[in-house]
């Protein structure tokens, strides 16, 4: 097993030519992998963005207003 590792390590000394496109795609792949791993491995934080008002314009909890409007139209 150690001889295989040594042979592989020795084979890395050779020079190769790669295209600029291939180099760019390798850099992008490594950067995106780092971002994904960073998001997955960081501890969860309790930072909240927004006001947590839960209204959102949907009349949540204001069903009485809707009922009175419907009765007035009839």
PDB file of N, CA and C in Angstrom, residues 5-61:
ATOM      1  N   UNK A   5       1.277   4.420  -2.799  1.00  0.00           N
ATOM      2  CA  UNK A   5       1.204   5.847  -2.450  1.00  0.00           C
ATOM      3  C   UNK A   5       2.463   6.567  -2.913  1.00  0.00           C
ATOM      4  N   UNK A   6       3.629   5.935  -2.710  1.00  0.00           N
ATOM      5  CA  UNK A   6       4.888   6.552  -3.150  1.00  0.00           C
ATOM      6  C   UNK A   6       4.930   6.695  -4.668  1.00  0.00           C
ATOM      7  N   UNK A   7       4.459   5.674  -5.392  1.00  0.00           N
ATOM      8  CA  UNK A   7       4.424   5.756  -6.859  1.00  0.00           C
ATOM      9  C   UNK A   7       3.476   6.850  -7.324  1.00  0.00           C
ATOM     10  N   UNK A   8       2.331   6.950  -6.691  1.00  0.00           N
ATOM     11  CA  UNK A   8       1.384   8.016  -7.045  1.00  0.00           C
ATOM     12  C   UNK A   8       1.990   9.383  -6.766  1.00  0.00           C
ATOM     13  N   UNK A   9       2.645   9.539  -5.618  1.00  0.00           N
ATOM     14  CA  UNK A   9       3.243  10.827  -5.249  1.00  0.00           C
ATOM     15  C   UNK A   9       4.353  11.199  -6.238  1.00  0.00           C
ATOM     16  N   UNK A  10       5.097  10.205  -6.679  1.00  0.00           N
ATOM     17  CA  UNK A  10       6.169  10.468  -7.649  1.00  0.00           C
ATOM     18  C   UNK A  10       5.596  10.836  -9.010  1.00  0.00           C
ATOM     19  N   UNK A  11       4.430  10.300  -9.357  1.00  0.00           N
ATOM     20  CA  UNK A  11       3.836  10.612 -10.658  1.00  0.00           C
ATOM     21  C   UNK A  11       3.279  12.032 -10.711  1.00  0.00           C
ATOM     22  N   UNK A  12       3.124  12.688  -9.582  1.00  0.00           N
ATOM     23  CA  UNK A  12       2.597  14.051  -9.555  1.00  0.00           C
ATOM     24  C   UNK A  12       3.626  15.093  -9.978  1.00  0.00           C
ATOM     25  N   UNK A  13       4.881  14.697 -10.129  1.00  0.00           N
ATOM     26  CA  UNK A  13       5.924  15.648 -10.510  1.00  0.00           C
ATOM     27  C   UNK A  13       5.878  16.022 -11.981  1.00  0.00           C
ATOM     28  N   UNK A  14       5.205  15.266 -12.812  1.00  0.00           N
ATOM     29  CA  UNK A  14       5.144  15.554 -14.246  1.00  0.00           C
ATOM     30  C   UNK A  14       4.360  16.843 -14.516  1.00  0.00           C
ATOM     31  N   UNK A  15       4.691  17.501 -15.604  1.00  0.00           N
ATOM     32  CA  UNK A  15       4.003  18.725 -15.978  1.00  0.00           C
ATOM     33  C   UNK A  15       2.943  18.416 -17.026  1.00  0.00           C
ATOM     34  N   UNK A  16       1.820  19.089 -16.904  1.00  0.00           N
ATOM     35  CA  UNK A  16       0.750  18.937 -17.888  1.00  0.00           C
ATOM     36  C   UNK A  16       0.252  20.313 -18.284  1.00  0.00           C
ATOM     37  N   UNK A  17      -0.390  20.377 -19.425  1.00  0.00           N
ATOM     38  CA  UNK A  17      -0.940  21.635 -19.916  1.00  0.00           C
ATOM     39  C   UNK A  17      -2.457  21.521 -19.875  1.00  0.00           C
ATOM     40  N   UNK A  18      -3.098  22.495 -19.222  1.00  0.00           N
ATOM     41  CA  UNK A  18      -4.558  22.520 -19.185  1.00  0.00           C
ATOM     42  C   UNK A  18      -5.036  23.837 -19.781  1.00  0.00           C
ATOM     43  N   UNK A  19      -6.262  23.834 -20.243  1.00  0.00           N
ATOM     44  CA  UNK A  19      -6.791  25.050 -20.861  1.00  0.00           C
ATOM     45  C   UNK A  19      -7.235  26.030 -19.781  1.00  0.00           C
ATOM     46  N   UNK A  20      -7.376  27.272 -20.179  1.00  0.00           N
ATOM     47  CA  UNK A  20      -7.828  28.301 -19.247  1.00  0.00           C
ATOM     48  C   UNK A  20      -9.244  28.011 -18.773  1.00  0.00           C
ATOM     49  N   UNK A  21     -10.076  27.470 -19.666  1.00  0.00           N
ATOM     50  CA  UNK A  21     -11.457  27.139 -19.309  1.00  0.00           C
ATOM     51  C   UNK A  21     -11.482  26.065 -18.211  1.00  0.00           C
ATOM     52  N   UNK A  22     -10.656  25.050 -18.360  1.00  0.00           N
ATOM     53  CA  UNK A  22     -10.597  23.979 -17.370  1.00  0.00           C
ATOM     54  C   UNK A  22     -10.098  24.506 -16.025  1.00  0.00           C
ATOM     55  N   UNK A  23      -9.108  25.356 -16.048  1.00  0.00           N
ATOM     56  CA  UNK A  23      -8.591  25.954 -14.821  1.00  0.00           C
ATOM     57  C   UNK A  23      -9.661  26.807 -14.150  1.00  0.00           C
ATOM     58  N   UNK A  24     -10.377  27.591 -14.929  1.00  0.00           N
ATOM     59  CA  UNK A  24     -11.440  28.440 -14.380  1.00  0.00           C
ATOM     60  C   UNK A  24     -12.539  27.585 -13.754  1.00  0.00           C
ATOM     61  N   UNK A  25     -12.957  26.514 -14.446  1.00  0.00           N
ATOM     62  CA  UNK A  25     -14.007  25.656 -13.915  1.00  0.00           C
ATOM     63  C   UNK A  25     -13.562  24.929 -12.648  1.00  0.00           C
ATOM     64  N   UNK A  26     -12.297  24.562 -12.565  1.00  0.00           N
ATOM     65  CA  UNK A  26     -11.784  23.938 -11.345  1.00  0.00           C
ATOM     66  C   UNK A  26     -11.818  24.913 -10.175  1.00  0.00           C
ATOM     67  N   UNK A  27     -11.447  26.160 -10.417  1.00  0.00           N
ATOM     68  CA  UNK A  27     -11.465  27.171  -9.358  1.00  0.00           C
ATOM     69  C   UNK A  27     -12.896  27.432  -8.899  1.00  0.00           C
ATOM     70  N   UNK A  28     -13.834  27.513  -9.834  1.00  0.00           N
ATOM     71  CA  UNK A  28     -15.240  27.724  -9.485  1.00  0.00           C
ATOM     72  C   UNK A  28     -15.781  26.546  -8.686  1.00  0.00           C
ATOM     73  N   UNK A  29     -15.448  25.334  -9.089  1.00  0.00           N
ATOM     74  CA  UNK A  29     -15.928  24.142  -8.385  1.00  0.00           C
ATOM     75  C   UNK A  29     -15.400  24.095  -6.956  1.00  0.00           C
ATOM     76  N   UNK A  30     -14.143  24.426  -6.775  1.00  0.00           N
ATOM     77  CA  UNK A  30     -13.560  24.417  -5.434  1.00  0.00           C
ATOM     78  C   UNK A  30     -14.181  25.515  -4.571  1.00  0.00           C
ATOM     79  N   UNK A  31     -14.416  26.689  -5.145  1.00  0.00           N
ATOM     80  CA  UNK A  31     -15.017  27.786  -4.384  1.00  0.00           C
ATOM     81  C   UNK A  31     -16.448  27.446  -3.964  1.00  0.00           C
ATOM     82  N   UNK A  32     -17.235  26.891  -4.875  1.00  0.00           N
ATOM     83  CA  UNK A  32     -18.609  26.526  -4.534  1.00  0.00           C
ATOM     84  C   UNK A  32     -18.649  25.389  -3.508  1.00  0.00           C
ATOM     85  N   UNK A  33     -17.732  24.449  -3.617  1.00  0.00           N
ATOM     86  CA  UNK A  33     -17.652  23.381  -2.622  1.00  0.00           C
ATOM     87  C   UNK A  33     -17.326  23.956  -1.252  1.00  0.00           C
ATOM     88  N   UNK A  34     -16.438  24.923  -1.206  1.00  0.00           N
ATOM     89  CA  UNK A  34     -16.102  25.572   0.058  1.00  0.00           C
ATOM     90  C   UNK A  34     -17.282  26.318   0.652  1.00  0.00           C
ATOM     91  N   UNK A  35     -18.065  26.982  -0.196  1.00  0.00           N
ATOM     92  CA  UNK A  35     -19.252  27.685   0.304  1.00  0.00           C
ATOM     93  C   UNK A  35     -20.278  26.713   0.878  1.00  0.00           C
ATOM     94  N   UNK A  36     -20.528  25.636   0.170  1.00  0.00           N
ATOM     95  CA  UNK A  36     -21.522  24.659   0.631  1.00  0.00           C
ATOM     96  C   UNK A  36     -21.063  24.007   1.930  1.00  0.00           C
ATOM     97  N   UNK A  37     -19.805  23.595   1.990  1.00  0.00           N
ATOM     98  CA  UNK A  37     -19.297  22.989   3.219  1.00  0.00           C
ATOM     99  C   UNK A  37     -19.308  23.986   4.373  1.00  0.00           C
ATOM    100  N   UNK A  38     -19.012  25.234   4.090  1.00  0.00           N
ATOM    101  CA  UNK A  38     -19.052  26.251   5.132  1.00  0.00           C
ATOM    102  C   UNK A  38     -20.455  26.459   5.671  1.00  0.00           C
ATOM    103  N   UNK A  39     -21.454  26.432   4.791  1.00  0.00           N
ATOM    104  CA  UNK A  39     -22.842  26.588   5.255  1.00  0.00           C
ATOM    105  C   UNK A  39     -23.300  25.371   6.049  1.00  0.00           C
ATOM    106  N   UNK A  40     -22.854  24.195   5.650  1.00  0.00           N
ATOM    107  CA  UNK A  40     -23.295  22.986   6.333  1.00  0.00           C
ATOM    108  C   UNK A  40     -22.597  22.770   7.676  1.00  0.00           C
ATOM    109  N   UNK A  41     -21.364  23.202   7.800  1.00  0.00           N
ATOM    110  CA  UNK A  41     -20.579  22.895   8.987  1.00  0.00           C
ATOM    111  C   UNK A  41     -20.558  23.997  10.039  1.00  0.00           C
ATOM    112  N   UNK A  42     -21.062  25.176   9.727  1.00  0.00           N
ATOM    113  CA  UNK A  42     -21.057  26.239  10.731  1.00  0.00           C
ATOM    114  C   UNK A  42     -22.172  26.009  11.740  1.00  0.00           C
ATOM    115  N   UNK A  43     -21.956  26.421  12.982  1.00  0.00           N
ATOM    116  CA  UNK A  43     -23.016  26.254  13.978  1.00  0.00           C
ATOM    117  C   UNK A  43     -24.187  27.190  13.694  1.00  0.00           C
ATOM    118  N   UNK A  44     -25.379  26.763  14.080  1.00  0.00           N
ATOM    119  CA  UNK A  44     -26.573  27.563  13.816  1.00  0.00           C
ATOM    120  C   UNK A  44     -26.551  28.808  14.703  1.00  0.00           C
ATOM    121  N   UNK A  45     -26.854  29.925  14.115  1.00  0.00           N
ATOM    122  CA  UNK A  45     -26.866  31.183  14.839  1.00  0.00           C
ATOM    123  C   UNK A  45     -28.309  31.630  15.055  1.00  0.00           C
ATOM    124  N   UNK A  46     -28.515  32.533  15.988  1.00  0.00           N
ATOM    125  CA  UNK A  46     -29.866  32.998  16.296  1.00  0.00           C
ATOM    126  C   UNK A  46     -30.119  34.390  15.740  1.00  0.00           C
ATOM    127  N   UNK A  47     -29.422  34.767  14.703  1.00  0.00           N
ATOM    128  CA  UNK A  47     -29.623  36.075  14.096  1.00  0.00           C
ATOM    129  C   UNK A  47     -30.933  36.086  13.330  1.00  0.00           C
ATOM    130  N   UNK A  48     -31.751  37.124  13.562  1.00  0.00           N
ATOM    131  CA  UNK A  48     -33.035  37.243  12.882  1.00  0.00           C
ATOM    132  C   UNK A  48     -33.006  38.483  12.001  1.00  0.00           C
ATOM    133  N   UNK A  49     -33.374  38.301  10.750  1.00  0.00           N
ATOM    134  CA  UNK A  49     -33.468  39.428   9.829  1.00  0.00           C
ATOM    135  C   UNK A  49     -34.943  39.669   9.586  1.00  0.00           C
ATOM    136  N   UNK A  50     -35.431  40.843   9.929  1.00  0.00           N
ATOM    137  CA  UNK A  50     -36.848  41.151   9.796  1.00  0.00           C
ATOM    138  C   UNK A  50     -37.444  41.451  11.166  1.00  0.00           C
ATOM    139  N   UNK A  51     -38.744  41.705  11.187  1.00  0.00           N
ATOM    140  CA  UNK A  51     -39.383  42.107  12.435  1.00  0.00           C
ATOM    141  C   UNK A  51     -40.239  41.025  13.065  1.00  0.00           C
ATOM    142  N   UNK A  52     -40.460  39.907  12.408  1.00  0.00           N
ATOM    143  CA  UNK A  52     -41.280  38.812  12.924  1.00  0.00           C
ATOM    144  C   UNK A  52     -42.682  39.273  13.302  1.00  0.00           C
ATOM    145  N   UNK A  53     -43.291  40.119  12.513  1.00  0.00           N
ATOM    146  CA  UNK A  53     -44.631  40.610  12.808  1.00  0.00           C
ATOM    147  C   UNK A  53     -45.725  39.645  12.391  1.00  0.00           C
ATOM    148  N   UNK A  54     -45.494  38.701  11.606  1.00  0.00           N
ATOM    149  CA  UNK A  54     -46.400  37.654  11.133  1.00  0.00           C
ATOM    150  C   UNK A  54     -47.671  38.192  10.489  1.00  0.00           C
ATOM    151  N   UNK A  55     -47.740  39.433  10.140  1.00  0.00           N
ATOM    152  CA  UNK A  55     -48.924  39.956   9.471  1.00  0.00           C
ATOM    153  C   UNK A  55     -48.891  39.662   7.988  1.00  0.00           C
ATOM    154  N   UNK A  56     -47.904  40.156   7.333  1.00  0.00           N
ATOM    155  CA  UNK A  56     -47.684  39.955   5.902  1.00  0.00           C
ATOM    156  C   UNK A  56     -48.890  40.326   5.047  1.00  0.00           C
ATOM    157  N   UNK A  57     -49.818  41.108   5.547  1.00  0.00           N
ATOM    158  CA  UNK A  57     -50.945  41.552   4.752  1.00  0.00           C
ATOM    159  C   UNK A  57     -51.968  40.485   4.459  1.00  0.00           C
ATOM    160  N   UNK A  58     -52.061  39.449   5.270  1.00  0.00           N
ATOM    161  CA  UNK A  58     -52.971  38.357   4.968  1.00  0.00           C
ATOM    162  C   UNK A  58     -54.172  38.338   5.912  1.00  0.00           C
ATOM    163  N   UNK A  59     -54.347  39.363   6.727  1.00  0.00           N
ATOM    164  CA  UNK A  59     -55.434  39.445   7.701  1.00  0.00           C
ATOM    165  C   UNK A  59     -55.476  38.237   8.621  1.00  0.00           C
ATOM    166  N   UNK A  60     -54.334  37.776   9.036  1.00  0.00           N
ATOM    167  CA  UNK A  60     -54.264  36.624   9.934  1.00  0.00           C
ATOM    168  C   UNK A  60     -54.822  37.027  11.300  1.00  0.00           C
ATOM    169  N   UNK A  61     -55.809  36.338  11.765  1.00  0.00           N
ATOM    170  CA  UNK A  61     -56.401  36.635  13.056  1.00  0.00           C
ATOM    171  C   UNK A  61     -57.458  37.717  12.995  1.00  0.00           C
TER     172      UNK A  61
END
